[in-house]
XYZ file of N, CA and C in Angstrom:
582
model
N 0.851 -1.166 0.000
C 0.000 0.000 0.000
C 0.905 1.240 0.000
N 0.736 2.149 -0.836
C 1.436 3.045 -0.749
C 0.971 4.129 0.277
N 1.819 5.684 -0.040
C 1.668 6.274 1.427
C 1.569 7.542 0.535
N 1.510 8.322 2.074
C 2.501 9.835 1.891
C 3.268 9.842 3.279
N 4.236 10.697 2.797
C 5.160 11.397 3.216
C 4.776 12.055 4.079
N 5.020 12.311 5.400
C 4.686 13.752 6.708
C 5.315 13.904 6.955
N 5.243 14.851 7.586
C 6.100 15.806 8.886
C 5.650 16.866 9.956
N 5.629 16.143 10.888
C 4.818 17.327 11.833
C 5.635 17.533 13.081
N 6.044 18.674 13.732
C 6.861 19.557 14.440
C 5.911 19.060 15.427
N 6.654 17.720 17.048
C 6.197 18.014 18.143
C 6.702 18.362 19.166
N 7.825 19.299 19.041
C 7.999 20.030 20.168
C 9.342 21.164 19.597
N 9.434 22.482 19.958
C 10.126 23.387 19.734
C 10.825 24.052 21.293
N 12.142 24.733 21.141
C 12.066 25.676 22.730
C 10.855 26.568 22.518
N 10.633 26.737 23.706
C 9.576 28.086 23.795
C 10.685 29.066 23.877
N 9.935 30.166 23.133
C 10.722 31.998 22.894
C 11.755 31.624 22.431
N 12.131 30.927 20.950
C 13.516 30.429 20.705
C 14.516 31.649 20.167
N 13.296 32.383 19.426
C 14.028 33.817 18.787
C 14.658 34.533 19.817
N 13.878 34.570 20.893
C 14.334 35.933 21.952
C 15.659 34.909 22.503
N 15.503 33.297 23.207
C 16.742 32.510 23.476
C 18.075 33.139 22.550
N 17.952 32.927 21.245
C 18.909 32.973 20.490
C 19.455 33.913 20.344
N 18.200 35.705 20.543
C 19.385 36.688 20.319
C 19.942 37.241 21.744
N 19.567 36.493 22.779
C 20.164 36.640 24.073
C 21.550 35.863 23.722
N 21.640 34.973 23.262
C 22.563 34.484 23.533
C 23.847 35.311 22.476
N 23.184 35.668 21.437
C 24.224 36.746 20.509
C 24.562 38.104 20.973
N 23.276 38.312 21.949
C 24.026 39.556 22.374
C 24.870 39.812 23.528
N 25.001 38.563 23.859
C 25.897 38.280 25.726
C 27.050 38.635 24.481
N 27.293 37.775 23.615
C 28.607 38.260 22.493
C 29.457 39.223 22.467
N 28.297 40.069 22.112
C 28.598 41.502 21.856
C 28.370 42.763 23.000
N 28.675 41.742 24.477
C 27.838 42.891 25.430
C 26.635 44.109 25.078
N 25.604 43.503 24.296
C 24.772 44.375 24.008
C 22.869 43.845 24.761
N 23.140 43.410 25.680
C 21.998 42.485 26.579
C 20.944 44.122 26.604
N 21.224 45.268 26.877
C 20.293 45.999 27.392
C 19.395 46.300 25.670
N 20.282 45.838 24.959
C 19.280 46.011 23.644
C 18.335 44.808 22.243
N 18.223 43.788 23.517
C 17.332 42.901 23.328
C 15.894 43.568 22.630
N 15.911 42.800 21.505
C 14.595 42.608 21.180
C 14.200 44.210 20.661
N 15.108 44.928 20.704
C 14.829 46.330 20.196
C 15.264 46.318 18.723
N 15.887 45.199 17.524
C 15.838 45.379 16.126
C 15.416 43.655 15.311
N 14.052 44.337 14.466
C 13.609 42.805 14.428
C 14.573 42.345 13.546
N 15.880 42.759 12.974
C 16.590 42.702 11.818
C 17.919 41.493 12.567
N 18.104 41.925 13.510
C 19.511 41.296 14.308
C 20.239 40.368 14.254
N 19.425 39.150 14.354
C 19.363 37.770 14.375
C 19.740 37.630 12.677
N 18.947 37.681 11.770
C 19.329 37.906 10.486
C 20.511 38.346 10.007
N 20.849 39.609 10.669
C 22.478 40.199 10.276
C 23.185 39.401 11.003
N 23.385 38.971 11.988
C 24.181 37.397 12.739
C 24.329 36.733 11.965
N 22.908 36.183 11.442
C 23.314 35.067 10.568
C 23.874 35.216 9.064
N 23.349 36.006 8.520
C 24.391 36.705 7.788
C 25.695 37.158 7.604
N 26.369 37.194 8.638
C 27.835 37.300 9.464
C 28.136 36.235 9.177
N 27.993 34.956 9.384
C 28.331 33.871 9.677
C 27.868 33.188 11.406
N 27.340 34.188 11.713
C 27.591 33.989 13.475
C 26.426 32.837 13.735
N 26.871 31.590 13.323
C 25.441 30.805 13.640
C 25.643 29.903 15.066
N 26.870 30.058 15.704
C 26.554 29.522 16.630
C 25.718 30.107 17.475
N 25.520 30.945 17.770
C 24.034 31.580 18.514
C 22.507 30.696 18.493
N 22.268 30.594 17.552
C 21.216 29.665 17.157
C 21.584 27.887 17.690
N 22.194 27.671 17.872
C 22.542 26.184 18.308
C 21.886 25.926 19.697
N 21.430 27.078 20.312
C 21.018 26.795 21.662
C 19.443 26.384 21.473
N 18.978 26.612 20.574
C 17.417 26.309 20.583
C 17.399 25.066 19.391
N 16.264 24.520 19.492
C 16.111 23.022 18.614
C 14.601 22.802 18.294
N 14.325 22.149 17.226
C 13.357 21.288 17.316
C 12.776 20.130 16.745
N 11.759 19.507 17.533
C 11.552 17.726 17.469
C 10.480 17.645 16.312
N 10.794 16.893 15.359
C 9.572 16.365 14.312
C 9.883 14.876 14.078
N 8.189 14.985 13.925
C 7.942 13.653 13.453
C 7.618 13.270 12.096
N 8.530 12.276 11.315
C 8.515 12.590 10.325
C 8.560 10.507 9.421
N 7.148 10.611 8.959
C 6.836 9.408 7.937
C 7.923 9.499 6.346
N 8.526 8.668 6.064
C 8.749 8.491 4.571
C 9.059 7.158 4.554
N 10.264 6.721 3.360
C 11.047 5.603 3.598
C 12.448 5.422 4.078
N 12.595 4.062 4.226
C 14.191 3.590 4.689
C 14.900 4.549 4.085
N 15.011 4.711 2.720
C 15.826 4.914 1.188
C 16.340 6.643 1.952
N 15.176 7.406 2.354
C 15.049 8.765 3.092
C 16.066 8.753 4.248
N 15.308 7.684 5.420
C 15.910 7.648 7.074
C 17.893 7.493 6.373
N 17.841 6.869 5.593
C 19.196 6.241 5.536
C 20.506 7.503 5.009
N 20.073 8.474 4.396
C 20.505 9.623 4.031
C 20.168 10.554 5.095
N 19.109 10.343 6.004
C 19.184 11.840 7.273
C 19.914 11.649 8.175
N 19.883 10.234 8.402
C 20.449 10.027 9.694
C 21.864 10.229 9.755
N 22.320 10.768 8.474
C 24.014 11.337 8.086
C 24.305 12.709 8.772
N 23.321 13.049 9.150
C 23.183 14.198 9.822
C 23.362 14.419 11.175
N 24.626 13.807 11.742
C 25.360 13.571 13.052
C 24.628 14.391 13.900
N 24.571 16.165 14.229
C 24.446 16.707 15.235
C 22.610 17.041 15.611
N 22.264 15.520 15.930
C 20.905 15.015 16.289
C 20.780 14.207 17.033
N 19.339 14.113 17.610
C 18.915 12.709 17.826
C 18.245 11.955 16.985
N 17.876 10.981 17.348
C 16.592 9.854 16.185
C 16.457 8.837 16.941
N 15.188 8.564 16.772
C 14.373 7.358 17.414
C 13.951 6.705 15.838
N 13.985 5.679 15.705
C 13.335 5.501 14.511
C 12.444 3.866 14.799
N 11.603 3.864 14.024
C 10.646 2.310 14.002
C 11.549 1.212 14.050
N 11.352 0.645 14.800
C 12.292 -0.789 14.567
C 11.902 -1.915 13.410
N 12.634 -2.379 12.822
C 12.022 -3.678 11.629
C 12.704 -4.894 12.288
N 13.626 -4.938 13.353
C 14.182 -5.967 14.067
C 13.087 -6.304 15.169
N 12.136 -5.177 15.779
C 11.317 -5.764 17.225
C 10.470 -6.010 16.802
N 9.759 -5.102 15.699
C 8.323 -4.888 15.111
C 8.427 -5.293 13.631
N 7.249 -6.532 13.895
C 6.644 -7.244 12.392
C 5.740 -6.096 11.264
N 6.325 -6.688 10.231
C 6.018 -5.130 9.141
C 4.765 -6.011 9.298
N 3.325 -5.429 9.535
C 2.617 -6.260 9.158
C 1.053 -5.342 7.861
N 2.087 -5.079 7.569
C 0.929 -4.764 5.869
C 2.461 -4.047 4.701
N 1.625 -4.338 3.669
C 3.156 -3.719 2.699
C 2.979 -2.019 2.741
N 3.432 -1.746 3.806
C 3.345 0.298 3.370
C 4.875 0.432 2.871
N 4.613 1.510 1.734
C 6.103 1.904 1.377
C 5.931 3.040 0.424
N 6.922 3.594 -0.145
C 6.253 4.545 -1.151
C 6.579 4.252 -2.432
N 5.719 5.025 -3.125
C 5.964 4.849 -4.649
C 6.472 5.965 -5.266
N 7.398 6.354 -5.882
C 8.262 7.572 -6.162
C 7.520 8.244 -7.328
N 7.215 9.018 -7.180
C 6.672 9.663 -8.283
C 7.088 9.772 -9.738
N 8.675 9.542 -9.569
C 9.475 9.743 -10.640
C 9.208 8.616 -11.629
N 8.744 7.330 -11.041
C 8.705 6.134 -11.779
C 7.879 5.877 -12.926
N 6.752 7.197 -12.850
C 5.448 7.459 -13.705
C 5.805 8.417 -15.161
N 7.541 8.646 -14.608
C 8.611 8.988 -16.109
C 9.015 7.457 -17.087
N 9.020 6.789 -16.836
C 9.578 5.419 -17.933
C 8.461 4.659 -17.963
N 8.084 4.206 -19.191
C 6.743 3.277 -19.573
C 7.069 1.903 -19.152
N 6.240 1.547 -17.945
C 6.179 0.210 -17.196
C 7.015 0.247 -15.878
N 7.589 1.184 -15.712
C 8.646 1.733 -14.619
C 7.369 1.011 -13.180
N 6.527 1.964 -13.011
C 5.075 1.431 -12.024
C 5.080 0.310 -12.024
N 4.396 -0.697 -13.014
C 4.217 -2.134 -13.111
C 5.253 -3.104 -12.398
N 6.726 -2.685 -12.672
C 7.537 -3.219 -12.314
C 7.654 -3.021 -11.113
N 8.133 -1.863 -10.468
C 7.717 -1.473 -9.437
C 7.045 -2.336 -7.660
N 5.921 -1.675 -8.672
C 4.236 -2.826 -7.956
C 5.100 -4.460 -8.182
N 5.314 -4.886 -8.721
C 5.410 -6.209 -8.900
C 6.663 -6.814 -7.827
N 7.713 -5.950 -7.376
C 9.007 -6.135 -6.867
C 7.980 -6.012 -5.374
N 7.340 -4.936 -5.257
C 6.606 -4.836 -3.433
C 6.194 -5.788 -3.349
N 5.239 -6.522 -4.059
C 4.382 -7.273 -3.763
C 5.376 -8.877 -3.745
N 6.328 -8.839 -4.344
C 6.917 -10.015 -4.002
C 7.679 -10.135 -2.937
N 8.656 -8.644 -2.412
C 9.040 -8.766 -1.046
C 8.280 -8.975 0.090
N 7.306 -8.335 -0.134
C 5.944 -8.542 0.879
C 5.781 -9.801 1.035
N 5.324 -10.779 0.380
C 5.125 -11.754 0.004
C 6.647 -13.005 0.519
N 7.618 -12.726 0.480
C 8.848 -13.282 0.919
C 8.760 -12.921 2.213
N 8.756 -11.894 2.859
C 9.052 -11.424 4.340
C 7.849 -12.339 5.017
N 6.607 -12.210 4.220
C 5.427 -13.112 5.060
C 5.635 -14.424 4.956
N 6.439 -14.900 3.802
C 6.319 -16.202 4.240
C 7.438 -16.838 5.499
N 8.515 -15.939 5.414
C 9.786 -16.056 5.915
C 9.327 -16.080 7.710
N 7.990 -15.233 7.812
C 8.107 -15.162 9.203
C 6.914 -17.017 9.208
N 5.917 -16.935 8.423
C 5.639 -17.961 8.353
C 6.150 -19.406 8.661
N 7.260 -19.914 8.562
C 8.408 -20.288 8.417
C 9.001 -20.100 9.929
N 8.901 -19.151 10.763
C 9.573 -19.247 11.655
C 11.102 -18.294 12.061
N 11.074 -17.662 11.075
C 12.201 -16.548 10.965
C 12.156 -15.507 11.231
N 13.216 -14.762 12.616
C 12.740 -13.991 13.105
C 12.413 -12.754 12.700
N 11.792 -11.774 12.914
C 11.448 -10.701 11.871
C 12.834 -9.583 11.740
N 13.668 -9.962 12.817
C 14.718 -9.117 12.387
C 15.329 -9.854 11.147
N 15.614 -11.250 10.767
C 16.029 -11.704 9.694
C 15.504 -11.583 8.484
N 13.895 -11.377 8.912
C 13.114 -11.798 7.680
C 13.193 -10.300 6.950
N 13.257 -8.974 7.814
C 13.418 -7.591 7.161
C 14.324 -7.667 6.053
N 15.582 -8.740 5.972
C 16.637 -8.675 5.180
C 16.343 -8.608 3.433
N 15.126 -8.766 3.246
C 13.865 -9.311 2.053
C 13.094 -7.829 1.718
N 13.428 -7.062 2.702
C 12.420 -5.807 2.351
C 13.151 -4.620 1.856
N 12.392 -3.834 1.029
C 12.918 -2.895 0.188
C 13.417 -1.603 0.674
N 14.073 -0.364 -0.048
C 14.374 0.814 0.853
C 13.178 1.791 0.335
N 12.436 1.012 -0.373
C 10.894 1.819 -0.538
C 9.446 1.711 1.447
N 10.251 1.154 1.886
C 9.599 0.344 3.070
C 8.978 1.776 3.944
N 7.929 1.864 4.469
C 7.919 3.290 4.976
C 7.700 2.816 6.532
N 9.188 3.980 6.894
C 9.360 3.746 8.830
C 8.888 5.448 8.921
N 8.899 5.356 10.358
C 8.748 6.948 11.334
C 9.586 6.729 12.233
N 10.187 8.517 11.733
C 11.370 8.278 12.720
C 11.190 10.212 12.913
N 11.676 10.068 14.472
C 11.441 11.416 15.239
C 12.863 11.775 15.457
N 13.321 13.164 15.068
C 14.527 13.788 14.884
C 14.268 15.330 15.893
N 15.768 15.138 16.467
C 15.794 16.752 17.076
C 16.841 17.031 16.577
N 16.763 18.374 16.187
C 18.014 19.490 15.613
C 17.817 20.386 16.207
N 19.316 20.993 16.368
C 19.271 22.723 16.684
C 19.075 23.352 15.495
N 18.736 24.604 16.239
C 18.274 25.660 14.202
C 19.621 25.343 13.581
N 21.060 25.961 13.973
C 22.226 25.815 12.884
C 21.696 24.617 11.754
N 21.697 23.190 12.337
C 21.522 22.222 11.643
C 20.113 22.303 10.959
N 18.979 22.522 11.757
C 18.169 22.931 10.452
C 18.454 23.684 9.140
N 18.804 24.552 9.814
C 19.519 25.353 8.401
C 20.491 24.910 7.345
N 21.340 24.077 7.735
C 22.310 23.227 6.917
C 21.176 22.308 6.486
N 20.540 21.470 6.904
C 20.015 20.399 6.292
C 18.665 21.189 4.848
N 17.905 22.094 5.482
C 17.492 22.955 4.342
C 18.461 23.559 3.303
N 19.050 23.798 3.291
C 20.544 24.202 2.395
C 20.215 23.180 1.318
N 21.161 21.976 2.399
C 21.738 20.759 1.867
C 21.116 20.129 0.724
N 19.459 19.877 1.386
C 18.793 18.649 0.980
C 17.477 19.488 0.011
N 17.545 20.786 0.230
C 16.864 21.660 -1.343
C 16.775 21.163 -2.078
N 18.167 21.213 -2.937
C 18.561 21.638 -4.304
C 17.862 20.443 -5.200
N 18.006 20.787 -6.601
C 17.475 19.587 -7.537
C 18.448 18.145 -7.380
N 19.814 18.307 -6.886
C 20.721 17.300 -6.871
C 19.490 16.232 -5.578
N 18.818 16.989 -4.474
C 18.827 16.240 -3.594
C 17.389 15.054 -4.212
N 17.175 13.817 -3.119
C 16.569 12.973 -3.464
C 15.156 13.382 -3.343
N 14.281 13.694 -4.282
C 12.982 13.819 -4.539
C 12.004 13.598 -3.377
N 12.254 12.366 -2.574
C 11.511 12.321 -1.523
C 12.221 13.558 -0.576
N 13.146 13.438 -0.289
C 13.872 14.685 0.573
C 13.639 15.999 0.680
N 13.564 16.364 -0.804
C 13.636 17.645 -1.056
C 11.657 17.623 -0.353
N 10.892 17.143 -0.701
C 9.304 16.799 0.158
C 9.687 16.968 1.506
N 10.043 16.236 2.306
C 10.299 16.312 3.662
C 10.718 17.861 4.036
N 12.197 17.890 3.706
C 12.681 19.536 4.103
C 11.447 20.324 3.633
N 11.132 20.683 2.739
C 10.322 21.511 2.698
C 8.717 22.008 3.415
N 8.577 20.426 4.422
C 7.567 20.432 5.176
C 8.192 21.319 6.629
N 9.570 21.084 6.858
C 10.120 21.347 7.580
C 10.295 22.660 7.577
N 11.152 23.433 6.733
C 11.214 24.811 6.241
C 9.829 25.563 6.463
N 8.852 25.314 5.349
C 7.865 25.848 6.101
C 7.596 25.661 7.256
N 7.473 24.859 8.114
C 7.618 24.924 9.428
C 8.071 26.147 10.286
N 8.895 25.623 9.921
C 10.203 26.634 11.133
C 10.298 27.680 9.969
N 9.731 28.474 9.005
C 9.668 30.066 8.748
C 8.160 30.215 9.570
N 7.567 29.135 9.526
C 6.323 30.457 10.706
C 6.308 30.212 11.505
N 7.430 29.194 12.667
C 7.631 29.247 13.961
C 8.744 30.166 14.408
N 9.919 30.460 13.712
C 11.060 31.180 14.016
C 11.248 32.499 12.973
N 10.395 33.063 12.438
C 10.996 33.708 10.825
C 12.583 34.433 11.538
N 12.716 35.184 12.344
C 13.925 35.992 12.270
C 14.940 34.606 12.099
N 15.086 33.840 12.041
C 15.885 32.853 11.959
C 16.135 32.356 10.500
N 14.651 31.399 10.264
C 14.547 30.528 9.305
C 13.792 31.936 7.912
N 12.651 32.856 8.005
C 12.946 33.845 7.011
C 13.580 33.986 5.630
N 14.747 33.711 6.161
C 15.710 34.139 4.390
C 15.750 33.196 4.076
N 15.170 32.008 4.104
C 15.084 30.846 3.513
C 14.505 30.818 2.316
């Protein structure tokens, strides 16, 4: 069965903007002029000055596939919880279908035909008696897990950068952008010039 893709933000610092330009302006001994230019934070980051922003973070929860988790989780300065396929039996075929595949004539068919046979192998495999961490070894990187990530803004910002562009992977560039919007109408002096 195929899917979609989510992402939903469950938990942020509270007052992360005002956190962050406190913490830029201890910097610059300029504390008595908090919150007096909505521009600040922006010209920081514009500077280069992004460690300021590292003090605030936030948690999403976020559906795609393996093929996805396996490229974010490259993204060292995080956490991640992700679905287990070693504790927990896949028990229906969810995974996604790439949109791109609806470019080559029969690309789909084939496709459909590869799920339905891993599906079909993993069920019999547990059938059989094999444990489901073994039997995952049969399943595709189309497979759709949830996995919950915390970043500080810096790294948000790198990973929006990063995982934009047309180079990045189609499902990806979907995700970040659930994200991005996100965090421009939870943080704009931050996320904004995005």
């Amino acid at each position: 069965m195929a899917y979609e893709v989510s992402v939903r933000l469950l938990a942020i610092t509270p007052d992360a903007e005002l956190l962050t330009e406190q913490a830029g302006r201890l910097c610059y001994a300029s504390g008595n002029k908090l919150g007096t230019n909505e521009n600040w934070l922006q010209a920081r980051i514009r500077q280069g000055h992004e460690s300021l922003i590292e003090h605030a973070s936030a948690t999403f929860y976020i559906k795609a596939s393996r093929a996805l988790t396996h490229e974010l989780v490259r993204h060292r300065i995080a956490s991640y919880s992700q679905r287990s396929q070693r504790y927990v039996k896949e028990t229906a075929a969810d995974y996604i279908t790439p949109a791109e595949l609806g470019e080559a004539d029969g690309a789909e068919g084939i496709f459909k035909e590869a799920m339905t046979a891993a599906w079909e192998a993993y069920r019999r495999l547990l059938e059989a008696g094999v444990k489901p961490e073994i039997a995952r070894y049969v399943l595709p990187n189309a497979c759709a897990t949830e996995i919950i990530c915390t970043w500080n803004f810096r790294e948000i910002r790198h990973l929006i950068r990063l995982r934009s562009g047309p180079a990045a992977l189609p499902e990806m560039r979907q995700v970040v952008a659930g994200i991005k919007s996100i965090m421009q109408h939870q943080a704009p002096k931050i996320f904004g010039d995005m």
